[in-house]
Structure formats: C-alpha cells, structure tokens
XYZ file of N, CA, C and O in Angstrom:
388
model
N 174.271 -125.742 -156.873
C 173.072 -126.655 -156.673
C 171.982 -125.987 -156.400
O 170.782 -126.098 -156.907
N 171.948 -125.219 -155.147
C 170.983 -124.489 -154.625
C 170.396 -123.378 -155.560
O 169.179 -123.005 -155.946
N 171.278 -122.936 -156.492
C 170.953 -121.747 -157.492
C 170.133 -122.549 -158.380
O 168.969 -121.926 -158.977
N 170.470 -123.598 -158.819
C 169.679 -124.445 -159.937
C 168.294 -124.623 -159.332
O 167.291 -124.623 -160.200
N 168.108 -125.095 -158.185
C 166.754 -125.386 -157.585
C 165.879 -124.143 -157.310
O 164.844 -124.107 -157.616
N 166.593 -122.958 -157.150
C 165.653 -121.584 -157.236
C 165.153 -121.216 -158.387
O 164.077 -120.913 -158.619
N 166.147 -121.462 -159.451
C 165.559 -121.265 -160.832
C 164.490 -121.981 -161.140
O 163.557 -121.459 -161.894
N 164.411 -123.241 -160.773
C 163.342 -124.056 -161.324
C 162.060 -123.728 -160.702
O 160.871 -123.592 -161.087
N 162.155 -123.244 -159.469
C 160.918 -122.771 -158.527
C 160.467 -121.507 -159.099
O 159.266 -121.333 -159.301
N 161.393 -120.525 -159.605
C 161.023 -119.237 -160.098
C 160.348 -119.502 -161.568
O 159.227 -118.993 -162.000
N 160.844 -120.584 -162.444
C 160.213 -120.684 -163.558
C 158.842 -121.501 -163.679
O 157.738 -121.199 -164.157
N 158.837 -122.443 -162.489
C 157.402 -123.022 -162.121
C 156.486 -121.750 -161.655
O 155.068 -122.114 -162.169
N 156.866 -120.920 -160.960
C 155.876 -119.844 -160.389
C 155.522 -118.957 -161.593
O 154.472 -118.557 -161.874
N 156.367 -118.775 -162.519
C 156.043 -117.967 -163.620
C 155.252 -118.574 -164.509
O 154.237 -118.081 -165.128
N 155.398 -119.970 -164.794
C 154.532 -120.946 -165.737
C 153.240 -120.798 -165.019
O 152.095 -120.472 -165.859
N 152.889 -120.896 -163.741
C 151.710 -120.960 -163.214
C 150.868 -119.524 -163.281
O 149.759 -119.605 -163.491
N 151.786 -118.563 -163.065
C 151.082 -117.283 -163.210
C 150.731 -116.884 -164.742
O 149.543 -116.574 -164.779
N 151.406 -117.313 -165.794
C 150.720 -117.219 -167.032
C 149.669 -118.165 -167.307
O 148.828 -117.660 -168.078
N 149.696 -119.290 -166.764
C 148.306 -120.163 -167.064
C 147.098 -119.467 -166.286
O 146.058 -119.509 -166.898
N 147.359 -118.869 -165.025
C 146.165 -118.365 -164.422
C 145.803 -117.105 -165.134
O 144.554 -116.823 -165.279
N 146.730 -116.369 -165.850
C 146.472 -115.205 -166.418
C 145.591 -115.594 -167.682
O 144.538 -114.960 -168.029
N 145.908 -116.478 -168.550
C 145.295 -116.986 -169.678
C 143.875 -117.597 -169.356
O 143.011 -117.264 -170.209
N 143.674 -118.168 -168.137
C 142.328 -118.638 -167.867
C 141.573 -117.675 -167.402
O 140.313 -117.639 -167.728
N 141.916 -116.516 -166.687
C 141.279 -115.491 -166.264
C 140.758 -114.649 -167.726
O 139.641 -114.286 -167.692
N 141.546 -114.714 -168.540
C 141.408 -113.794 -169.910
C 140.152 -114.623 -170.595
O 139.339 -114.135 -171.178
N 140.537 -115.788 -170.717
C 139.372 -116.548 -171.312
C 138.006 -116.567 -170.657
O 136.963 -116.347 -171.164
N 137.986 -116.737 -169.193
C 136.828 -116.464 -168.391
C 136.211 -114.898 -168.641
O 134.894 -114.830 -168.956
N 136.797 -114.052 -168.608
C 136.440 -112.683 -168.950
C 135.951 -112.327 -170.170
O 134.906 -111.777 -170.562
N 136.411 -113.136 -171.361
C 135.962 -113.043 -172.672
C 134.522 -113.568 -172.801
O 133.706 -112.978 -173.285
N 134.481 -114.648 -172.321
C 132.988 -115.473 -172.308
C 132.041 -114.517 -171.196
O 130.740 -114.649 -171.679
N 132.579 -113.999 -170.148
C 131.585 -113.230 -169.458
C 131.051 -111.948 -170.207
O 129.801 -111.644 -169.921
N 132.110 -111.391 -170.875
C 131.520 -110.030 -171.736
C 130.693 -110.284 -172.774
O 129.790 -109.514 -173.110
N 130.730 -111.485 -173.305
C 129.797 -111.947 -174.412
C 128.366 -112.153 -173.910
O 127.383 -111.705 -174.381
N 128.124 -112.715 -172.869
C 126.862 -112.997 -172.143
C 126.091 -111.885 -171.492
O 125.163 -111.562 -171.720
N 126.977 -110.816 -170.978
C 126.232 -109.845 -170.114
C 126.646 -108.407 -170.525
O 127.927 -108.345 -170.473
N 125.963 -107.677 -171.142
C 126.464 -106.378 -171.591
C 126.137 -105.457 -170.445
O 125.138 -105.491 -169.711
N 127.223 -104.513 -170.229
C 127.092 -103.554 -169.121
C 126.178 -102.355 -169.586
O 126.429 -101.836 -170.657
N 125.383 -101.808 -168.665
C 124.851 -100.723 -168.942
C 125.590 -99.358 -168.872
O 126.063 -99.317 -167.945
N 125.543 -98.706 -169.951
C 126.622 -97.578 -169.790
C 125.928 -96.299 -169.709
O 126.489 -95.184 -169.357
N 124.677 -96.209 -169.560
C 123.974 -94.949 -169.089
C 123.720 -94.051 -170.163
O 124.571 -93.951 -171.166
N 122.714 -93.267 -170.032
C 122.265 -92.263 -171.417
C 122.316 -90.912 -170.601
O 122.747 -90.564 -169.421
N 121.557 -89.912 -171.328
C 121.526 -88.734 -170.908
C 120.787 -88.553 -169.542
O 121.381 -87.599 -168.696
N 119.469 -89.052 -169.438
C 119.027 -89.057 -168.133
C 119.809 -89.449 -166.992
O 119.805 -88.864 -165.915
N 120.575 -90.400 -167.175
C 121.529 -90.913 -166.040
C 122.429 -90.110 -165.691
O 122.790 -89.715 -164.534
N 122.957 -89.301 -166.858
C 123.960 -88.175 -166.292
C 123.710 -87.227 -165.776
O 124.046 -86.493 -164.895
N 122.152 -86.637 -166.113
C 121.566 -85.626 -165.430
C 121.338 -85.967 -164.103
O 121.532 -85.302 -163.024
N 120.917 -87.191 -163.890
C 120.663 -87.635 -162.320
C 121.979 -87.851 -161.671
O 121.976 -87.384 -160.369
N 123.034 -88.025 -162.080
C 124.325 -88.190 -161.422
C 124.933 -86.614 -160.975
O 125.118 -86.360 -159.937
N 124.666 -85.685 -161.974
C 125.004 -84.310 -161.844
C 123.895 -83.777 -160.777
O 124.607 -82.956 -159.667
N 122.932 -84.014 -160.680
C 121.731 -83.552 -159.726
C 122.141 -84.245 -158.242
O 122.141 -83.391 -157.305
N 122.670 -85.180 -158.266
C 123.189 -85.873 -157.129
C 124.435 -85.197 -156.599
O 124.432 -84.965 -155.198
N 125.284 -84.819 -157.253
C 126.379 -84.014 -156.862
C 126.073 -82.664 -156.334
O 126.382 -82.299 -155.620
N 125.172 -82.096 -157.088
C 124.593 -80.825 -156.579
C 123.919 -81.025 -155.266
O 124.051 -80.090 -154.463
N 123.264 -82.106 -154.940
C 122.719 -82.570 -153.617
C 123.590 -82.613 -152.623
O 123.641 -82.057 -151.440
N 124.733 -83.025 -152.946
C 125.690 -83.477 -151.863
C 126.452 -82.022 -151.513
O 126.670 -81.745 -150.432
N 126.833 -81.363 -152.700
C 127.565 -80.012 -152.428
C 126.612 -79.065 -151.722
O 126.840 -78.339 -150.813
N 125.237 -79.121 -152.174
C 124.432 -78.169 -151.461
C 124.241 -78.515 -150.115
O 124.113 -77.697 -149.195
N 124.126 -79.972 -149.732
C 123.974 -80.218 -148.395
C 125.135 -79.747 -147.483
O 125.068 -79.202 -146.437
N 126.464 -79.980 -148.159
C 127.437 -79.626 -147.405
C 127.444 -77.900 -147.076
O 127.779 -77.481 -145.948
N 127.057 -77.196 -148.062
C 126.822 -75.888 -147.769
C 125.843 -75.503 -146.898
O 126.291 -74.543 -145.863
N 124.811 -76.002 -147.000
C 123.709 -75.846 -145.912
C 124.022 -76.323 -144.631
O 123.988 -75.520 -143.613
N 124.663 -77.266 -144.241
C 125.034 -77.899 -143.116
C 126.327 -77.196 -142.403
O 125.959 -76.805 -141.348
N 127.201 -76.635 -143.169
C 128.476 -75.968 -142.698
C 128.366 -74.557 -142.677
O 128.614 -73.725 -141.643
N 127.692 -73.914 -143.877
C 127.709 -72.496 -143.867
C 126.570 -71.750 -143.419
O 126.448 -70.866 -142.826
N 125.532 -72.234 -143.841
C 124.117 -71.907 -143.438
C 123.622 -72.234 -142.085
O 122.840 -71.686 -141.364
N 124.444 -73.157 -141.592
C 124.144 -73.657 -140.040
C 122.768 -74.057 -139.795
O 122.073 -74.149 -138.738
N 122.281 -74.899 -140.806
C 120.812 -75.560 -140.758
C 121.315 -77.183 -140.865
O 121.262 -77.767 -141.910
N 121.443 -77.829 -139.686
C 121.960 -79.011 -139.793
C 120.700 -80.124 -140.424
O 121.230 -80.944 -141.210
N 119.723 -79.925 -139.884
C 118.726 -80.813 -140.153
C 118.239 -80.754 -141.961
O 118.038 -81.792 -142.446
N 118.382 -79.364 -142.287
C 118.070 -79.088 -143.723
C 119.273 -79.830 -144.304
O 119.054 -80.366 -145.503
N 120.529 -79.641 -144.259
C 121.435 -80.162 -144.766
C 121.490 -81.820 -144.926
O 121.924 -82.165 -145.922
N 121.176 -82.239 -143.867
C 121.035 -83.853 -143.900
C 120.051 -84.310 -144.732
O 120.158 -85.260 -145.585
N 118.952 -83.518 -144.768
C 117.644 -83.961 -145.810
C 118.090 -83.734 -147.023
O 117.749 -84.605 -147.890
N 118.778 -82.717 -147.460
C 119.245 -82.531 -148.774
C 120.195 -83.457 -149.102
O 120.092 -83.870 -150.312
N 121.183 -83.937 -148.504
C 122.168 -84.816 -148.684
C 121.481 -86.253 -148.896
O 121.936 -86.937 -149.725
N 120.529 -86.572 -148.326
C 119.901 -87.893 -148.556
C 119.096 -88.062 -149.875
O 118.982 -89.149 -150.248
N 119.090 -86.874 -150.408
C 118.503 -87.219 -152.142
C 119.312 -87.740 -153.002
O 118.959 -88.168 -154.152
N 120.649 -87.644 -152.840
C 121.594 -87.952 -153.730
C 121.484 -89.311 -154.339
O 121.368 -89.721 -155.537
N 121.643 -90.539 -153.267
C 121.132 -91.698 -153.960
C 119.970 -92.075 -154.696
O 119.830 -92.724 -155.756
N 118.864 -91.270 -154.032
C 117.679 -91.497 -154.717
C 117.593 -90.971 -156.066
O 117.167 -91.413 -157.140
N 118.111 -89.785 -156.189
C 118.278 -89.096 -157.655
C 119.144 -89.937 -158.684
O 118.690 -90.235 -159.771
N 120.286 -90.623 -158.215
C 120.885 -91.595 -159.075
C 120.175 -92.726 -159.305
O 119.948 -93.276 -160.611
N 119.563 -93.543 -158.409
C 118.580 -94.569 -158.814
C 117.393 -94.220 -159.770
O 117.238 -95.200 -160.656
N 116.572 -93.205 -159.407
C 115.447 -93.035 -160.090
C 115.922 -92.471 -161.614
O 115.375 -93.185 -162.592
N 116.956 -91.770 -161.885
C 117.368 -91.402 -163.210
C 117.725 -92.560 -163.842
O 117.656 -92.741 -165.098
N 118.510 -93.623 -163.127
C 119.070 -94.625 -163.913
C 117.846 -95.526 -164.424
O 117.832 -95.933 -165.594
N 117.005 -95.716 -163.667
C 115.764 -96.669 -163.976
C 114.994 -95.950 -164.946
O 114.419 -96.746 -165.958
N 114.723 -94.647 -164.946
C 113.753 -94.001 -165.930
C 114.561 -94.030 -167.271
O 114.133 -94.359 -168.247
N 115.998 -94.045 -167.376
C 116.568 -94.084 -168.558
C 116.628 -95.496 -168.973
O 116.413 -95.678 -170.273
N 116.753 -96.483 -168.348
C 116.514 -97.938 -168.716
C 115.062 -97.987 -169.341
O 115.061 -98.703 -170.317
N 114.085 -97.648 -168.717
C 112.646 -97.819 -169.196
C 112.517 -97.061 -170.535
O 111.899 -97.611 -171.332
N 113.081 -95.831 -170.611
C 113.129 -95.290 -172.047
C 113.684 -95.999 -173.126
O 113.409 -95.852 -174.234
N 114.893 -96.557 -172.827
C 115.563 -97.463 -173.551
C 114.728 -98.555 -174.143
O 114.727 -98.966 -175.097
N 114.091 -99.170 -173.101
C 113.368 -100.552 -173.481
C 112.151 -100.009 -174.331
O 111.655 -100.733 -174.964
N 111.644 -98.923 -174.034
C 110.297 -98.501 -174.782
C 110.755 -98.032 -176.169
O 109.828 -98.158 -177.178
N 111.840 -97.646 -176.479
C 112.168 -97.265 -177.768
C 112.556 -98.627 -178.782
O 112.403 -98.192 -179.969
N 112.879 -99.458 -178.094
C 113.028 -100.805 -178.882
C 111.762 -101.350 -179.320
O 110.956 -101.560 -180.236
C-alpha cells in the first residue's frame, strides 16, 4: 500500500515538473520574439579588449611597478571603456539604418 502511494506522489511531481517546463518554454518563446538582444559589434569587442588590457595593466602597475594610486586609476577605466564602446557601437548601428 505505501509503495503505491509513493508512486502516485512521484508521478504527480513529474507531471508538475513537465507542466512547469512547458510553461517556461512558452514564456521564453514569446519573450524572445518581442525583445532582441544586442550582440555587439566590432567597436564593442575592441572596448572589451581594451578593458581587459586596463585590468591587467592595472595589476601590473599595482604589484610590479609598486605605484598603487596609478594602478587603481588605470583599473577604474575598465567599466568606462566597456560602456562607451557599447554605446558608440549602438549609435553607429542606428545611424546606418
């Protein structure tokens, strides 16, 4: 008797999981249609590489060259480079349309 009750609970749980997965897939399908994700262009990629160079340069300056303030200053440019390059890339895409 107890085994039969356990199987019913497992079957019910599996059914609920399948229903939730199907609902999630439908939701994601409709969300993907309405909003396209920006994939980035050449300028965004250059900005990302520049930010990596800023981070690694910052670590080098901070630890190897022993200039803590300059290392912090160089490292703070990383997010700025990412944001500016991304916005410039978007503006150039809009101007091309």
